[in-house]
Short mmCIF file of C-alpha atoms in Angstrom, two decimals:
data_model
loop_
_atom_site.label_atom_id
_atom_site.label_comp_id
_atom_site.label_asym_id
_atom_site.label_seq_id
_atom_site.Cartn_x
_atom_site.Cartn_y
_atom_site.Cartn_z
CA UNK A 1 -21.76 -43.36 22.08
CA UNK A 2 -22.81 -42.19 17.80
CA UNK A 3 -20.77 -40.15 15.32
CA UNK A 4 -23.05 -37.13 16.56
CA UNK A 5 -22.14 -37.55 20.29
CA UNK A 6 -18.31 -38.30 19.38
CA UNK A 7 -18.07 -34.73 17.13
CA UNK A 8 -19.78 -32.21 19.93
CA UNK A 9 -17.35 -33.80 22.50
CA UNK A 10 -14.35 -32.95 20.34
CA UNK A 11 -15.96 -29.37 19.71
CA UNK A 12 -16.55 -28.67 23.44
CA UNK A 13 -12.76 -29.96 23.86
CA UNK A 14 -11.68 -27.63 20.85
CA UNK A 15 -13.99 -24.93 22.55
CA UNK A 16 -11.84 -24.80 26.55
CA UNK A 17 -8.22 -23.93 24.64
CA UNK A 18 -7.57 -20.76 24.25
CA UNK A 19 -7.71 -20.52 20.93
CA UNK A 20 -9.93 -22.71 18.64
CA UNK A 21 -7.42 -24.89 16.32
CA UNK A 22 -10.02 -26.75 13.99
CA UNK A 23 -8.64 -29.78 12.30
CA UNK A 24 -10.76 -30.46 9.27
CA UNK A 25 -9.13 -33.94 8.62
CA UNK A 26 -10.84 -35.14 11.96
CA UNK A 27 -14.06 -34.78 10.07
CA UNK A 28 -15.52 -38.63 8.25
CA UNK A 29 -17.77 -38.56 5.59
CA UNK A 30 -20.25 -40.72 5.88
CA UNK A 31 -22.36 -42.97 3.19
CA UNK A 32 -25.51 -41.13 4.52
CA UNK A 33 -28.62 -40.52 1.89
CA UNK A 34 -29.77 -37.48 3.51
CA UNK A 35 -31.94 -35.40 1.25
CA UNK A 36 -29.87 -32.28 0.09
CA UNK A 37 -31.12 -29.12 0.64
CA UNK A 38 -32.63 -30.09 4.58
CA UNK A 39 -32.04 -26.77 6.83
CA UNK A 40 -30.80 -28.86 10.21
CA UNK A 41 -30.46 -27.22 13.88
CA UNK A 42 -27.69 -26.56 15.15
CA UNK A 43 -26.13 -27.31 18.81
CA UNK A 44 -24.84 -24.06 19.79
CA UNK A 45 -21.60 -26.18 21.40
CA UNK A 46 -20.84 -26.41 18.11
CA UNK A 47 -20.87 -22.72 17.13
CA UNK A 48 -19.18 -21.43 19.78
CA UNK A 49 -16.02 -24.18 19.22
CA UNK A 50 -15.04 -21.57 16.35
CA UNK A 51 -14.57 -18.91 19.31
CA UNK A 52 -15.75 -16.08 16.46
CA UNK A 53 -18.66 -13.42 17.27
CA UNK A 54 -18.70 -13.10 13.48
CA UNK A 55 -19.75 -16.50 12.94
CA UNK A 56 -21.86 -16.75 16.03
CA UNK A 57 -23.78 -13.32 15.15
CA UNK A 58 -24.93 -15.02 12.16
CA UNK A 59 -26.17 -17.97 12.77
CA UNK A 60 -27.45 -16.51 16.22
CA UNK A 61 -29.28 -14.49 13.46
CA UNK A 62 -30.84 -18.11 11.35
CA UNK A 63 -32.43 -19.01 14.49
CA UNK A 64 -29.11 -21.20 14.58
CA UNK A 65 -29.58 -23.44 11.75
CA UNK A 66 -27.62 -24.16 8.64
CA UNK A 67 -27.88 -21.79 5.64
CA UNK A 68 -25.82 -23.66 2.97
CA UNK A 69 -28.87 -25.90 1.29
CA UNK A 70 -28.52 -24.19 -2.19
CA UNK A 71 -26.19 -26.17 -4.11
CA UNK A 72 -25.62 -22.91 -6.40
CA UNK A 73 -24.38 -20.99 -3.27
CA UNK A 74 -22.15 -23.49 -2.17
CA UNK A 75 -20.63 -23.54 -5.63
CA UNK A 76 -20.13 -19.63 -6.11
CA UNK A 77 -17.94 -19.97 -2.67
CA UNK A 78 -15.87 -22.30 -3.67
CA UNK A 79 -15.39 -21.09 -6.75
CA UNK A 80 -14.70 -17.63 -6.06
CA UNK A 81 -12.01 -19.40 -2.63
CA UNK A 82 -10.27 -22.31 -5.83
CA UNK A 83 -9.35 -18.86 -7.70
CA UNK A 84 -8.59 -16.39 -5.36
CA UNK A 85 -5.30 -16.38 -6.72
CA UNK A 86 -6.26 -14.08 -8.99
CA UNK A 87 -6.98 -11.97 -6.29
CA UNK A 88 -3.33 -12.38 -4.36
CA UNK A 89 -4.55 -14.58 -1.56
CA UNK A 90 -4.15 -18.40 -0.76
CA UNK A 91 -6.75 -20.59 -1.60
CA UNK A 92 -4.70 -22.96 1.62
CA UNK A 93 -5.78 -20.60 3.61
CA UNK A 94 -9.36 -20.91 3.54
CA UNK A 95 -9.37 -25.09 3.31
CA UNK A 96 -10.17 -25.19 0.14
CA UNK A 97 -8.53 -28.99 -0.48
CA UNK A 98 -10.75 -30.00 2.57
CA UNK A 99 -14.28 -28.36 1.53
CA UNK A 100 -14.18 -29.27 -1.89
CA UNK A 101 -13.55 -33.17 -0.67
CA UNK A 102 -16.61 -32.12 1.69
CA UNK A 103 -18.50 -31.11 -1.08
CA UNK A 104 -18.39 -34.12 -3.48
CA UNK A 105 -20.20 -35.87 -0.58
CA UNK A 106 -22.52 -33.77 0.03
CA UNK A 107 -25.30 -35.58 -0.83
CA UNK A 108 -24.35 -38.58 1.40
CA UNK A 109 -23.94 -36.75 4.12
CA UNK A 110 -25.50 -37.55 7.49
CA UNK A 111 -27.05 -34.62 9.64
CA UNK A 112 -24.04 -34.44 11.75
CA UNK A 113 -21.66 -34.12 8.79
CA UNK A 114 -23.78 -31.60 7.42
CA UNK A 115 -23.77 -28.98 10.64
CA UNK A 116 -20.23 -29.93 10.23
CA UNK A 117 -19.62 -29.20 6.25
CA UNK A 118 -22.09 -25.61 6.92
CA UNK A 119 -19.87 -24.81 9.76
CA UNK A 120 -16.67 -24.70 8.24
CA UNK A 121 -18.15 -23.49 4.90
CA UNK A 122 -19.45 -19.79 6.94
CA UNK A 123 -16.17 -19.97 8.91
CA UNK A 124 -13.14 -20.28 6.02
CA UNK A 125 -15.69 -17.74 3.73
CA UNK A 126 -15.91 -15.20 6.36
CA UNK A 127 -12.25 -15.91 6.40
CA UNK A 128 -11.84 -14.88 3.06
CA UNK A 129 -14.44 -12.10 2.45
CA UNK A 130 -12.91 -10.76 5.58
CA UNK A 131 -9.25 -10.65 4.18
CA UNK A 132 -10.73 -9.89 0.24
CA UNK A 133 -11.73 -6.59 2.29
CA UNK A 134 -9.64 -5.46 5.29
CA UNK A 135 -6.53 -7.28 3.88
CA UNK A 136 -5.37 -10.53 5.80
CA UNK A 137 -2.38 -8.52 7.73
CA UNK A 138 -3.42 -5.31 9.77
CA UNK A 139 -0.24 -2.65 8.86
CA UNK A 140 -0.25 -1.06 12.59
CA UNK A 141 1.34 -4.23 13.95
CA UNK A 142 3.66 -4.35 11.06
CA UNK A 143 5.31 -0.83 10.73
CA UNK A 144 5.14 2.17 12.91
CA UNK A 145 4.18 4.65 10.27
CA UNK A 146 1.28 2.93 8.83
CA UNK A 147 -1.68 5.19 9.89
CA UNK A 148 -4.81 3.37 9.16
CA UNK A 149 -8.10 2.66 10.33
CA UNK A 150 -8.71 -0.83 9.21
CA UNK A 151 -12.87 -0.86 8.46
CA UNK A 152 -13.93 -3.41 9.71
CA UNK A 153 -16.42 -5.51 7.59
CA UNK A 154 -19.94 -7.23 8.86
CA UNK A 155 -20.15 -10.70 8.05
CA UNK A 156 -23.77 -11.49 9.52
CA UNK A 157 -24.66 -8.02 7.19
CA UNK A 158 -22.89 -9.05 4.10
CA UNK A 159 -24.05 -13.24 4.47
CA UNK A 160 -27.44 -12.09 5.61
CA UNK A 161 -27.95 -9.42 3.26
CA UNK A 162 -26.53 -12.58 0.04
CA UNK A 163 -29.17 -14.94 1.18
CA UNK A 164 -32.02 -13.29 1.88
CA UNK A 165 -31.33 -11.45 -2.30
CA UNK A 166 -30.43 -14.30 -3.66
CA UNK A 167 -27.47 -12.30 -4.80
CA UNK A 168 -23.87 -14.29 -3.38
CA UNK A 169 -22.21 -13.40 -6.35
CA UNK A 170 -22.75 -9.71 -5.89
CA UNK A 171 -22.66 -9.58 -1.77
CA UNK A 172 -19.03 -10.69 -2.34
CA UNK A 173 -18.37 -8.12 -5.18
CA UNK A 174 -18.82 -5.44 -2.69
CA UNK A 175 -16.18 -6.26 -0.01
CA UNK A 176 -13.65 -5.89 -2.93
CA UNK A 177 -11.69 -3.01 -2.52
CA UNK A 178 -13.10 0.14 -4.60
CA UNK A 179 -9.69 2.11 -5.74
CA UNK A 180 -8.63 2.14 -9.07
CA UNK A 181 -5.30 0.91 -8.70
CA UNK A 182 -6.34 -2.17 -7.39
CA UNK A 183 -8.00 -2.67 -10.36
CA UNK A 184 -4.87 -1.83 -12.12
CA UNK A 185 -3.27 -4.67 -9.81
CA UNK A 186 -5.42 -7.19 -10.34
CA UNK A 187 -5.07 -6.93 -14.27
CA UNK A 188 -0.86 -6.88 -12.99
CA UNK A 189 -1.84 -10.37 -12.00
CA UNK A 190 -3.12 -11.47 -14.98
CA UNK A 191 -0.66 -10.06 -17.09
CA UNK A 192 2.32 -11.27 -15.03
CA UNK A 193 0.85 -14.92 -15.08
CA UNK A 194 1.50 -14.83 -18.71
CA UNK A 195 4.40 -15.14 -18.82
CA UNK A 196 6.58 -18.76 -19.19
CA UNK A 197 8.47 -19.57 -16.49
CA UNK A 198 11.72 -17.37 -16.29
CA UNK A 199 14.64 -19.16 -17.03
CA UNK A 200 16.59 -16.24 -18.17
CA UNK A 201 20.50 -15.75 -16.67
CA UNK A 202 21.50 -12.88 -14.66
CA UNK A 203 22.69 -9.44 -16.52
CA UNK A 204 26.54 -9.61 -14.57
CA UNK A 205 28.63 -6.40 -15.53
CA UNK A 206 31.62 -4.32 -13.68
CA UNK A 207 31.09 -0.95 -12.06
CA UNK A 208 31.26 0.51 -14.85
CA UNK A 209 28.23 1.68 -17.63
CA UNK A 210 27.45 0.54 -20.95
CA UNK A 211 27.15 2.61 -23.66
CA UNK A 212 25.05 2.06 -26.70
CA UNK A 213 26.80 1.20 -29.88
CA UNK A 214 29.66 -0.76 -27.63
CA UNK A 215 30.43 -4.52 -27.57
CA UNK A 216 29.97 -6.06 -24.16
CA UNK A 217 29.57 -9.90 -22.92
CA UNK A 218 26.73 -9.24 -20.47
CA UNK A 219 24.41 -8.04 -23.39
CA UNK A 220 23.50 -11.03 -24.59
CA UNK A 221 21.91 -11.57 -21.02
CA UNK A 222 20.29 -8.23 -21.36
CA UNK A 223 19.04 -9.27 -24.59
CA UNK A 224 17.30 -12.42 -23.03
CA UNK A 225 15.92 -10.24 -20.65
CA UNK A 226 14.06 -7.80 -22.81
CA UNK A 227 13.19 -10.51 -24.56
CA UNK A 228 11.45 -12.52 -21.95
CA UNK A 229 9.03 -8.99 -20.54
CA UNK A 230 8.54 -8.31 -24.66
CA UNK A 231 10.37 -5.74 -24.23
CA UNK A 232 12.43 -6.59 -27.25
CA UNK A 233 10.21 -8.30 -30.13
CA UNK A 234 13.28 -9.94 -32.14
CA UNK A 235 15.72 -12.52 -31.48
CA UNK A 236 17.26 -12.36 -34.29
CA UNK A 237 20.56 -10.55 -33.06
CA UNK A 238 21.65 -11.85 -29.47
CA UNK A 239 24.83 -10.83 -29.82
CA UNK A 240 27.23 -9.10 -27.51
CA UNK A 241 26.62 -5.74 -29.51
CA UNK A 242 24.54 -3.48 -28.15
CA UNK A 243 22.54 -2.27 -30.91
CA UNK A 244 20.32 0.76 -32.12
CA UNK A 245 17.20 -2.11 -31.63
CA UNK A 246 17.88 -2.83 -28.29
CA UNK A 247 18.74 0.47 -27.06
CA UNK A 248 15.49 1.17 -27.87
CA UNK A 249 13.85 -1.94 -25.78
CA UNK A 250 15.72 -0.60 -23.08
CA UNK A 251 14.53 2.70 -23.02
CA UNK A 252 10.82 0.94 -23.31
CA UNK A 253 11.61 -0.82 -20.13
CA UNK A 254 13.41 1.29 -17.80
CA UNK A 255 10.27 3.49 -18.23
CA UNK A 256 7.82 0.46 -17.19
CA UNK A 257 10.38 0.97 -14.06
CA UNK A 258 10.44 4.60 -13.53
CA UNK A 259 14.45 4.76 -14.20
CA UNK A 260 15.64 7.90 -16.36
CA UNK A 261 15.19 6.73 -20.29
CA UNK A 262 18.17 7.18 -21.64
CA UNK A 263 19.63 3.67 -22.70
CA UNK A 264 22.81 3.61 -20.96
CA UNK A 265 23.09 0.23 -17.96
CA UNK A 266 23.59 1.59 -15.02
CA UNK A 267 23.65 0.47 -11.71
CA UNK A 268 19.76 0.54 -11.49
CA UNK A 269 19.14 -0.40 -14.58
CA UNK A 270 20.50 -4.14 -14.15
CA UNK A 271 18.59 -3.92 -10.83
CA UNK A 272 15.27 -3.88 -12.40
CA UNK A 273 16.31 -6.50 -15.37
CA UNK A 274 17.44 -8.79 -12.46
CA UNK A 275 13.83 -9.78 -10.71
CA UNK A 276 12.61 -12.75 -11.99
CA UNK A 277 9.18 -13.38 -13.03
CA UNK A 278 8.14 -14.73 -9.34
CA UNK A 279 9.70 -11.58 -7.56
CA UNK A 280 7.44 -9.54 -9.94
CA UNK A 281 4.96 -11.44 -9.01
CA UNK A 282 5.74 -11.21 -4.94
CA UNK A 283 6.11 -7.82 -5.44
CA UNK A 284 2.00 -7.66 -7.16
CA UNK A 285 0.65 -9.08 -3.99
CA UNK A 286 2.23 -7.66 -1.61
CA UNK A 287 0.65 -4.11 -3.33
CA UNK A 288 -2.92 -6.08 -3.38
CA UNK A 289 -2.75 -6.46 0.40
CA UNK A 290 -1.46 -2.98 0.90
CA UNK A 291 -4.56 -1.66 -0.69
CA UNK A 292 -7.24 -4.07 0.45
CA UNK A 293 -5.83 -1.90 4.15
CA UNK A 294 -7.99 0.85 2.60
CA UNK A 295 -10.80 -0.33 1.26
CA UNK A 296 -13.18 2.83 1.34
CA UNK A 297 -14.24 5.01 -1.43
CA UNK A 298 -12.10 7.76 -1.66
CA UNK A 299 -13.12 11.54 -1.12
CA UNK A 300 -14.36 13.34 -4.20
CA UNK A 301 -11.59 15.49 -3.98
CA UNK A 302 -8.21 14.54 -3.26
CA UNK A 303 -4.59 14.63 -3.41
CA UNK A 304 -2.81 10.84 -3.79
CA UNK A 305 0.88 10.77 -3.20
CA UNK A 306 2.60 7.29 -4.16
CA UNK A 307 5.64 7.38 -2.35
CA UNK A 308 8.11 4.91 -4.09
CA UNK A 309 6.90 7.09 -7.52
CA UNK A 310 8.13 10.08 -5.94
CA UNK A 311 4.21 11.36 -7.56
CA UNK A 312 1.90 13.55 -5.93
CA UNK A 313 -1.62 13.95 -7.87
CA UNK A 314 -5.01 16.17 -7.23
CA UNK A 315 -7.93 14.00 -7.95
CA UNK A 316 -11.23 16.42 -8.75
CA UNK A 317 -14.74 14.56 -9.31
CA UNK A 318 -12.31 11.81 -10.94
CA UNK A 319 -10.70 14.09 -13.52
CA UNK A 320 -7.18 14.44 -12.62
CA UNK A 321 -5.95 18.03 -12.50
CA UNK A 322 -2.44 18.54 -11.42
CA UNK A 323 0.44 16.09 -11.68
CA UNK A 324 3.29 17.32 -9.66
CA UNK A 325 6.92 15.47 -8.69
CA UNK A 326 7.53 14.97 -4.82
CA UNK A 327 10.96 14.33 -2.63
CA UNK A 328 10.25 12.07 0.18
CA UNK A 329 11.65 10.72 3.33
CA UNK A 330 14.75 9.26 3.05
CA UNK A 331 15.28 5.17 4.14
CA UNK A 332 16.19 6.11 8.17
CA UNK A 333 13.05 8.74 8.14
CA UNK A 334 10.65 7.34 5.93
CA UNK A 335 7.41 9.39 4.84
CA UNK A 336 4.34 7.96 6.79
CA UNK A 337 1.14 6.13 5.55
CA UNK A 338 -2.02 7.63 6.59
CA UNK A 339 -4.99 9.91 5.56
CA UNK A 340 -6.19 13.41 6.31
CA UNK A 341 -7.32 16.31 5.33
CA UNK A 342 -5.67 19.33 3.73
CA UNK A 343 -6.43 22.33 6.04
CA UNK A 344 -3.80 25.52 5.77
CA UNK A 345 -1.70 26.53 3.03
CA UNK A 346 1.10 29.14 4.64
CA UNK A 347 2.86 31.35 3.02
CA UNK A 348 6.49 31.93 3.99
CA UNK A 349 6.82 29.76 7.08
CA UNK A 350 9.37 30.04 9.70
CA UNK A 351 11.10 27.07 10.23
CA UNK A 352 12.06 25.56 13.70
CA UNK A 353 14.13 23.21 13.81
CA UNK A 354 13.72 19.47 14.79
CA UNK A 355 15.88 17.67 17.42
CA UNK A 356 17.90 15.60 15.21
CA UNK A 357 18.55 17.76 12.89
CA UNK A 358 20.41 20.47 15.84
CA UNK A 359 21.74 17.41 17.16
CA UNK A 360 23.69 15.88 14.32
CA UNK A 361 24.27 18.94 12.67
CA UNK A 362 23.77 22.41 13.80
CA UNK A 363 24.76 21.82 17.20
CA UNK A 364 28.16 20.54 16.02
CA UNK A 365 27.96 23.70 13.39
CA UNK A 366 27.70 26.32 15.78
CA UNK A 367 29.75 25.04 18.36
CA UNK A 368 32.82 25.87 15.75
CA UNK A 369 31.51 29.20 14.56
CA UNK A 370 29.16 30.87 16.51
CA UNK A 371 27.77 32.56 13.15
CA UNK A 372 27.01 29.60 11.45
CA UNK A 373 23.03 29.64 12.40
CA UNK A 374 22.76 33.80 11.49
CA UNK A 375 24.26 33.10 8.36
CA UNK A 376 21.31 30.24 7.31
CA UNK A 377 18.69 32.78 8.83
CA UNK A 378 17.75 30.76 12.12
CA UNK A 379 17.69 32.75 15.09
CA UNK A 380 17.76 31.20 18.76
CA UNK A 381 14.91 31.80 21.13
CA UNK A 382 15.43 31.31 25.07
CA UNK A 383 12.59 29.57 27.07
CA UNK A 384 11.00 33.75 26.50
CA UNK A 385 10.87 33.87 23.25
CA UNK A 386 12.86 36.73 23.54
CA UNK A 387 16.34 35.84 20.24
CA UNK A 388 19.22 36.14 22.07
CA UNK A 389 22.71 37.04 20.80
CA UNK A 390 24.69 33.76 19.35
CA UNK A 391 27.60 34.86 21.70
CA UNK A 392 25.44 34.70 24.79
CA UNK A 393 24.51 31.49 23.57
CA UNK A 394 25.04 28.48 26.89
CA UNK A 395 26.76 25.76 24.39
CA UNK A 396 26.56 23.60 27.67
CA UNK A 397 22.74 23.16 27.80
CA UNK A 398 22.26 23.80 23.73
CA UNK A 399 18.60 22.35 24.12
CA UNK A 400 17.26 24.62 26.17
CA UNK A 401 17.00 26.97 23.07
CA UNK A 402 14.47 27.29 20.78
CA UNK A 403 16.13 27.62 17.12
CA UNK A 404 13.81 29.28 14.20
CA UNK A 405 14.65 29.99 10.61
CA UNK A 406 13.08 32.90 9.38
CA UNK A 407 10.94 33.36 6.33
CA UNK A 408 12.28 33.87 2.67
CA UNK A 409 13.49 32.26 -0.49
CA UNK A 410 16.28 30.47 1.08
CA UNK A 411 14.10 28.58 4.54
CA UNK A 412 14.15 24.89 4.39
CA UNK A 413 10.14 25.05 4.29
CA UNK A 414 10.86 27.52 1.01
CA UNK A 415 7.67 29.64 0.40
CA UNK A 416 5.02 27.76 1.15
CA UNK A 417 3.92 24.77 3.23
CA UNK A 418 0.47 23.19 3.40
CA UNK A 419 -0.53 21.69 6.93
CA UNK A 420 -2.78 18.42 7.62
CA UNK A 421 -3.92 16.40 10.98
CA UNK A 422 -1.63 13.59 11.74
CA UNK A 423 0.48 12.17 14.19
CA UNK A 424 3.73 11.76 12.80
CA UNK A 425 4.12 16.36 12.38
CA UNK A 426 4.70 16.23 9.07
CA UNK A 427 3.81 18.79 6.45
CA UNK A 428 3.82 19.20 2.26
CA UNK A 429 5.93 21.96 1.36
CA UNK A 430 8.32 24.12 -0.83
CA UNK A 431 12.35 23.55 -0.30
CA UNK A 432 15.31 25.38 -0.48
CA UNK A 433 16.91 22.49 -2.72
CA UNK A 434 14.97 23.28 -5.94
CA UNK A 435 17.45 21.27 -8.48
CA UNK A 436 16.35 17.64 -5.97
CA UNK A 437 13.79 17.29 -8.26
CA UNK A 438 16.15 16.89 -11.52
CA UNK A 439 17.38 13.96 -9.63
CA UNK A 440 15.67 10.24 -10.51
CA UNK A 441 15.63 9.33 -6.96
CA UNK A 442 14.36 11.55 -4.77
CA UNK A 443 14.33 9.83 -1.29
CA UNK A 444 16.03 12.06 0.97
CA UNK A 445 13.70 14.27 2.50
CA UNK A 446 13.32 13.98 6.85
CA UNK A 447 10.26 12.63 6.63
CA UNK A 448 8.16 15.76 4.53
CA UNK A 449 7.01 16.31 1.12
CA UNK A 450 8.56 18.32 -1.00
CA UNK A 451 6.71 19.07 -4.58
CA UNK A 452 7.81 20.67 -6.92
CA UNK A 453 6.58 24.48 -7.68
CA UNK A 454 4.80 23.90 -5.26
CA UNK A 455 2.48 27.97 -5.28
CA UNK A 456 0.77 26.30 -8.35
CA UNK A 457 -0.56 23.52 -5.86
CA UNK A 458 -1.48 26.35 -3.35
CA UNK A 459 -3.18 28.02 -5.90
CA UNK A 460 -5.36 25.26 -6.77
CA UNK A 461 -5.98 24.37 -3.65
CA UNK A 462 -7.16 27.74 -2.48
CA UNK A 463 -9.82 27.75 -5.55
CA UNK A 464 -10.13 30.63 -5.72
CA UNK A 465 -8.64 32.09 -9.46
CA UNK A 466 -9.51 35.74 -8.70
CA UNK A 467 -8.52 36.45 -4.98
CA UNK A 468 -5.51 34.46 -5.19
CA UNK A 469 -4.18 34.54 -8.34
CA UNK A 470 -0.54 33.80 -9.16
CA UNK A 471 0.51 37.20 -8.71
CA UNK A 472 -1.11 37.52 -5.82
CA UNK A 473 0.31 35.02 -4.41
CA UNK A 474 3.86 36.58 -5.88
CA UNK A 475 3.62 39.58 -3.73
CA UNK A 476 2.32 37.95 -1.03
CA UNK A 477 5.29 35.65 -1.16
CA UNK A 478 7.37 39.20 -1.69
CA UNK A 479 6.33 40.46 1.76
CA UNK A 480 8.35 37.45 3.55
CA UNK A 481 5.64 38.20 6.10
CA UNK A 482 3.89 34.59 7.60
CA UNK A 483 0.43 34.14 6.57
CA UNK A 484 -2.20 31.19 7.20
CA UNK A 485 -5.21 30.43 5.09
CA UNK A 486 -7.95 28.05 5.53
CA UNK A 487 -8.33 25.58 2.53
CA UNK A 488 -11.94 25.72 2.47
CA UNK A 489 -12.97 23.50 -0.02
CA UNK A 490 -12.34 20.36 1.31
CA UNK A 491 -9.16 17.73 0.04
CA UNK A 492 -8.25 14.50 1.61
CA UNK A 493 -4.75 13.21 1.28
CA UNK A 494 -3.38 10.13 0.67
CA UNK A 495 -0.51 9.59 1.79
CA UNK A 496 0.74 6.35 0.26
CA UNK A 497 3.16 3.16 -1.25
CA UNK A 498 2.44 0.96 -4.19
CA UNK A 499 5.78 -0.18 -6.48
CA UNK A 500 3.65 -2.13 -8.91
CA UNK A 501 0.19 -2.09 -11.02
CA UNK A 502 0.26 -1.41 -14.64
CA UNK A 503 -0.78 1.27 -17.74
CA UNK A 504 -2.62 -0.28 -20.59
CA UNK A 505 -2.05 -3.71 -20.27
CA UNK A 506 1.70 -2.93 -20.10
CA UNK A 507 3.48 -4.22 -16.24
CA UNK A 508 4.14 -0.98 -14.16
CA UNK A 509 7.06 -1.29 -11.67
CA UNK A 510 8.81 0.66 -8.71
CA UNK A 511 12.18 0.75 -6.63
CA UNK A 512 10.89 -0.53 -3.60
CA UNK A 513 12.71 2.47 -1.51
CA UNK A 514 11.95 0.80 1.77
CA UNK A 515 12.38 -2.16 1.47
CA UNK A 516 8.81 -3.72 2.01
CA UNK A 517 7.92 -5.43 -0.47
CA UNK A 518 9.73 -8.46 -0.04
CA UNK A 519 9.38 -9.03 4.10
CA UNK A 520 5.48 -8.08 2.79
CA UNK A 521 4.84 -10.78 0.60
CA UNK A 522 6.76 -13.42 3.32
CA UNK A 523 3.98 -12.76 5.86
CA UNK A 524 1.49 -12.91 3.49
CA UNK A 525 2.48 -16.49 3.06
CA UNK A 526 3.98 -17.45 6.22
#
């Protein structure tokens, strides 16, 4: 039996397994001198052994013949895969070592070996393109509160276009996510790779904060960290005295990490300082994966929320027209990641107490004091929507009622909320705790997003300054009557989660408030 027959038998056996596991080391390289560039017909049994519909469809559209005769195209593919670490991907996921080994022997291949190489190149290249376009992992299998529809790549069309138009590099480029932040993350990965090996030691402090112009043994480690990250330029004063030059350097560091830039070394600053280069690099790679989960172009007008950055940005025709500070869900009640379209502005909304808050907070309070809810403007309603006297409230069946807070300045939702379709029943809204926007850590809500100065945001969405001027909106709020207004101008909303990027050549990081980065990186490199 010749080698070609053995090869067919091998792949036939593989095709009987539940999943196709192709051991690249089983393929031998001959010393044949077959001419490069020859088109060879492929036995469909070899194609089906991969158990990959995209590959089968592609080769079927090419009359089941080899396609990578062009040395130029093969080198483009191999170069992209070899250097895909610059995109946060892992070359070993695409068997790059074996592919490079096979390429060296290409001109010596027998027909069966050229077929084998052609199939392996297609298999790994399409895997790379899929990962580049849509990510390696599926967020819906990782998280319960990520509602992103992965847009699958039409591999057959991409590869055929590349071959027919002789534009392989261009087609690869089209597979990359288009978001501006993705480009900033690619740059961030490049920047962090320029840093040398991180040999700095952790900053160890007591629970007390370190103020400027004081002496503390931990300052030596702080200065070395700041020098490493290029926030401190001079190493002339590596002493335990916290001098003014180091204070200014630390403020730069704090700004880059979304901390209060007061120059005071507290717990949050020490935590940020103690991240190593590798940990930050892993964080960037995890964020690149997240952005690959949504490769569609953004709508012309949209609201972009970065949950860990506590920020809301309005973008209209590529121009930022408004930015707001926000409060997001606490770790136990995370704000979901999703995309939708803004639908309605509701002035003077009522607030129906959700089950968790009812069980944990209001029912115990009501049992102790029947007037507790009345003092908060919360009415108790029976199944017929009749408001009942708290004295007649039946504590043995507390869930037999609805608990609704009347509109007003002190309503839990404030004076305005913005609705959009989603399966989590979350929305954007004002708050009766308006002082929270002054805090640095604003992971405090039950999942919805609270907006600072939301009436300005509502006015922008209504897009009619004459009809809905600031004065008119104030008069609507003053009535304390609920009013629903449809949003006529189409605004998409992207409620996103990213903790790293770069600005003006500087690395930017945010606290991973839901502790997602390290786990995601580990799964990417599993």
